[in-house]
Amino acid sequence: MHILGSLVYHVFRSLFVTGEKGIRLAHPFAKAFFIFSTLSLFSTGYYSSLAFLLVATMLLGAVSNGYRWLYSSSILALIPSAWYAITAYLLVLAGLPYSYGLLDIALIGLRTYTLSLLILLYASMVSPARLYNILLRIGAKRLSVAPILTWRIVPQGLVYVLESLAIGRVKGESASKRLAPAMASLLELGEYVRIASYYKIYGTPSNKIPVSTSMKYSVVLVAVSIASILLAYCIAT
Amino acid sequence: MQRKVLEARIYRAGYKGSFIIQNISLSIGAGEILLVTGRSGSGKSTLLKSIAGLIEIDGGFFDGVIAIKGQKISPNPLVLSKSIFYVPQEPWYGIVGYTVQTDYCHTLSVYGKHCKLELLEAYGLLSIANRVVYGISAGESQRLLWAEALETDTLVILFDEPYTYIDLEGRAVFKKYLEKALSTGRAVVVVDHMPENWEDYEPYMLVLDRGKPSYYGRFRSGVKALDIRSLRRERATSLDVLLEAENVWFSYHGHDPVLRGVDLSLRRREIIGIVGRNGTGKTTLLKVLAGVYNARRGRVRRRGSTVYVPENPLLYFSHPLPREEIFAAEKPSEKALRIVRAFDLEHLLDKPLAKLSSGERRRVALASALVRGYSIYLLDEPTGGLDRYTVESLVEAIAFIAETGSGVIVAHHDPRLTGLFDAEYKLEGGSLQCIY
């Protein structure tokens, strides 16, 4: 697969592959607690905290979103981590005033990788339906369609780009030649949805979307959060 | 006298410097159906967009009057949507929620109604309520829009080609919903290029020809049914295998396998049909056969150049104009010009693809694929939005490319195509069963 197609494919699988299920169904407070505690632990910067966060993130992501999510997210997380690690190494080679050893550079890579994977997990926890309800509750009724529309258009656009690239490949066209029509199909998707669904986008909703909460995932998130807080406390003391 | 639910008088509407409809008057009462028919590109969808108030949103203009129960209504789509529900021909453009449930509940919310998910059961959607909409089939998308149209209680429902992506069983279900809508006093406007689909209801009928009404009145048949067998020419299939699928399995992320051990071979000069209910994986199978998706298990061998023409033709195009799309591969040869004429595309060659009707875009995609001369053709719902004349041209073109040594696989729901194929398979439960 062309590098662009591959990148689009992994972004799609990391962020948009599941519907309203898995970790997305956890209680909002459990999610907030999880984000706070894991970021607190991450900020300690110790190998042990990074190892814990990495294992916890991979396990949570794989159980909730499937191993394909883990595979694609791992590949995406490699991009910034490799970038930071290589940049640090090049700076050392260039003689800039940093005295990083190889171990330090590996730590930079590991920290960036862990944080990237965590961010992708946070993103997969976002429930557009809950955001819709929150916007409705605070009176931003006309804006409430934005989260569900974003989660509808962006992944559909990514699918269009992927399919357009794949069809171009089947037609024997190069990926670079196919890029413009792929983007055009994405823009046209947005325009056609705007026209055909005009009243849905610009109408004013009045009632919430029913959202269920998963006790299982809420408990798992709280458990990981407590473990993170305890570990952070141990490191600090 | 009972007041009409919908009355429309359209002096002129359409796109400046391009296609317009004109001098159309129609009215429809409670519990009635108005069938709008005509050739592909005759203005049927433009008419529906005008009635729904969407034509100006689409960059067009509207000069006319719309009245609901005798009251003139501003042609503002938000005002009209209180009384009129529009279901587009390509159902995926009518969905704004990222899951079936969010779209359904949001739509009801816009109409001030509470969302009762259990009602989705009646539409066969409850089991996929949490599924992302970009993972459901076109037929399932269409059923979602029917559910919304019927549960929002608008007075008028506009259906643009509702049968395009629906299998025969689904059509029977649709009729059940339609009868429910009619029995509750709603008026229904249906666009369909196959009037015979609606004969049982004896609807009023509006026939459009190049943007003008050519007939308006009681349903009249008189449309000759398409006889594919008469178009078919004897053709000996070769023993050369062009495409071979062995024990092919495929599943989407987080879902059960869509394809379970599919075996299929396509020979030179052979035309194969694949049918099956909505959501059974016909499109997925074609994509795997084409190499758009990789089989999770099993093997697909292709011996020759392959082309896949998707049900959404926009994804197929590489150029913004039909002329560039069709003639990109070669200088206009006699064969290319013949195909352009057969698909009635001469007057559309320099019109941007984005401005073409759904049926016109499909014709351009098919013509482009035929001109380029592939060995293996994989066509997904190629007759969607096509009138009988264009279907005749398509059938002749398919027969022609088979005669020249190519192989063709067509996934479809279209009963008009029965008789075209050398072999036909039904995809059910992930495996293919030979029908004949």
XYZ file of C-alpha atoms in Angstrom, chain B residues 22-23 35 67 328 361 393 409:
8
model
C -40.000 24.205 -15.994
C -43.790 24.503 -16.091
C -44.990 8.706 -9.152
C -48.240 24.883 -0.559
C -8.047 9.801 -20.858
C -22.456 9.626 -13.172
C -27.297 -0.070 -23.666
C -19.132 -10.098 -12.554
